[in-house]
């Protein structure tokens, strides 16, 4: 038995999709545990680019099974679109995709509620992906959500849906934000989705435990990342699920005792989409240059990603929360043209060093980075697959991060393609890649 998790350590878009795709060859079942179609995981295979939002990236590998766990919030229309797109590209989804009967369902009133709350004057705007993710999790925690099991049960769904819709309408009217919508038409639409999704639905805990009994290996694919985690991220500027190690377990029904290794993914710099504090953010020309070099535009919403330098305090914090086995640094090639590369080695708040990650976003927003300048390499690392072939300054950059984090960098990604990856000799990552 050897099961693995892959997690993002910053604010998402670290390249989890690429690394999961690389590792998936050695695993049998790839599982998503949290989030929804706010995620966008890009996998480049040769000339083809796939973007996965709800379906685990492992689906792209022939013969692998993919599970959407109980911890997700599912927009059925988005899921059906994704299935259709993948099948159109020749990916076998039917028969290989399994959707939890305990996952929650996103309805139009979730998106409507999000539109209103994001636009409310005086409210802290999060800059969400507008997918209804937060309001759906809100209903889940408030015990009034509708789960997949109810959606696909004709004897249960209509009554449940009408009752919830009536309650939503009453609340909207009381808040004077009611927009007329056709409850019966929506019900008919979701009955159709239910018919199309029914063949995929399973009890994920039973399914995964059977797989484990049969000696199958699981790969848990994180979505979002540590700094977007509902508990540990930059609250309230984050997403509504646990994107850290614990969430993988509660969102899949796989016991923490069965997760043997955790691979953390970080970019060689930092990015963030949406609002919220970002200590090493670069404004102006330097940020634009990094955005251009890294093609940093949101996979889901197309928004320009905010860009900044590598932040060691964040990585230390992420390591403390997730207890990583190894680290993969992606997009090293994006730093190729730089003369020097500042790295944030510490924080200061009102002139004093700060050792812990502030819980208060007002404090975090005032934190100042302490930088150490590292020499750049000013030559191309794109596509390098052998650590020995990196320019000395790039090797030193990796060693500097390793020393500061007290964690091995087992992998370095030098391009979006599967094979544009350095797997370090004798690293934990090498063992995982080799299976
Ligand atoms: P995810 O959400 O963590 O899976 O990451 P995204 O797919 O949203 O964003 C990562 C982007 O960087 C994608 O467009 C990838 O194709 C691309 N990418 C991944 N690794 C590398 C790399 O090492 N170098 C470059 N230049 N691009 C990369
Ligand atoms: P992957 O899995 C980057 C961000 C949004 C917003 C905040 C809340 O591709 O790394 P939400 O719609 O979730 O309520 O938005 O979280 N966000 C992401 N940013 N990558 C993601 O996923 C994200 N998922 C959510 O931009 O700031
Ligand atoms: Mg992404």
PDB file of C-alpha atoms and ligand atoms in Angstrom, residues 12-18 40-42 44 299 305 330-334 413-416 420, ligand 1:
ATOM      1  CA  UNK A  12      -3.540  28.025  -6.335  1.00  0.00           C
ATOM      2  CA  UNK A  13      -2.465  27.463  -9.932  1.00  0.00           C
ATOM      3  CA  UNK A  14       0.918  26.075  -8.873  1.00  0.00           C
ATOM      4  CA  UNK A  15       0.809  23.414 -11.581  1.00  0.00           C
ATOM      5  CA  UNK A  16      -0.931  20.668  -9.589  1.00  0.00           C
ATOM      6  CA  UNK A  17      -2.589  19.346 -12.754  1.00  0.00           C
ATOM      7  CA  UNK A  18       0.722  18.853 -14.520  1.00  0.00           C
ATOM      8  CA  UNK A  40      -8.743  24.821 -13.280  1.00  0.00           C
ATOM      9  CA  UNK A  41      -5.996  22.245 -13.699  1.00  0.00           C
ATOM     10  CA  UNK A  42      -4.087  22.412 -16.950  1.00  0.00           C
ATOM     11  CA  UNK A  44      -0.471  19.564 -21.627  1.00  0.00           C
ATOM     12  CA  UNK A 299      -7.475  29.193 -16.166  1.00  0.00           C
ATOM     13  CA  UNK A 305      -3.032  36.787 -11.928  1.00  0.00           C
ATOM     14  CA  UNK A 330       7.237  24.591 -10.941  1.00  0.00           C
ATOM     15  CA  UNK A 331       7.783  27.274 -13.573  1.00  0.00           C
ATOM     16  CA  UNK A 332      11.493  27.688 -12.876  1.00  0.00           C
ATOM     17  CA  UNK A 333      11.868  28.606 -16.565  1.00  0.00           C
ATOM     18  CA  UNK A 334       9.750  31.715 -16.005  1.00  0.00           C
ATOM     19  CA  UNK A 413       9.247  21.762 -13.538  1.00  0.00           C
ATOM     20  CA  UNK A 414      10.787  23.581 -16.491  1.00  0.00           C
ATOM     21  CA  UNK A 415       7.819  23.753 -18.838  1.00  0.00           C
ATOM     22  CA  UNK A 416       4.141  22.853 -19.104  1.00  0.00           C
ATOM     23  CA  UNK A 420       9.654  18.974 -18.979  1.00  0.00           C
TER      24      UNK A 420
HETATM   25  P1  LIG B   1      -3.154  24.132 -11.162  1.00  0.00           P
HETATM   26  O1  LIG B   1      -4.456  24.770 -10.924  1.00  0.00           O
HETATM   27  O2  LIG B   1      -2.311  24.065  -9.923  1.00  0.00           O
HETATM   28  O3  LIG B   1      -3.262  22.775 -11.823  1.00  0.00           O
HETATM   29  O4  LIG B   1      -2.356  25.076 -12.181  1.00  0.00           O
HETATM   30  P2  LIG B   1      -2.974  25.792 -13.511  1.00  0.00           P
HETATM   31  O5  LIG B   1      -3.138  24.764 -14.554  1.00  0.00           O
HETATM   32  O6  LIG B   1      -4.144  26.622 -13.161  1.00  0.00           O
HETATM   33  O7  LIG B   1      -1.817  26.801 -13.839  1.00  0.00           O
HETATM   34  C1  LIG B   1      -0.513  26.402 -14.115  1.00  0.00           C
HETATM   35  C2  LIG B   1      -0.125  26.895 -15.523  1.00  0.00           C
HETATM   36  O8  LIG B   1       1.280  26.814 -15.680  1.00  0.00           O
HETATM   37  C3  LIG B   1      -0.698  26.020 -16.631  1.00  0.00           C
HETATM   38  O9  LIG B   1      -0.972  26.832 -17.752  1.00  0.00           O
HETATM   39  C4  LIG B   1       0.417  25.036 -16.930  1.00  0.00           C
HETATM   40  O10 LIG B   1       0.381  24.544 -18.268  1.00  0.00           O
HETATM   41  C5  LIG B   1       1.631  25.903 -16.736  1.00  0.00           C
HETATM   42  N1  LIG B   1       2.833  25.224 -16.242  1.00  0.00           N
HETATM   43  C6  LIG B   1       2.925  24.205 -15.342  1.00  0.00           C
HETATM   44  N2  LIG B   1       4.212  23.934 -15.072  1.00  0.00           N
HETATM   45  C7  LIG B   1       4.944  24.798 -15.806  1.00  0.00           C
HETATM   46  C8  LIG B   1       6.344  25.052 -15.925  1.00  0.00           C
HETATM   47  O11 LIG B   1       7.189  24.417 -15.276  1.00  0.00           O
HETATM   48  N3  LIG B   1       6.738  26.055 -16.761  1.00  0.00           N
HETATM   49  C9  LIG B   1       5.838  26.791 -17.466  1.00  0.00           C
HETATM   50  N4  LIG B   1       6.313  27.754 -18.261  1.00  0.00           N
HETATM   51  N5  LIG B   1       4.504  26.590 -17.386  1.00  0.00           N
HETATM   52  C10 LIG B   1       4.072  25.615 -16.551  1.00  0.00           C
END
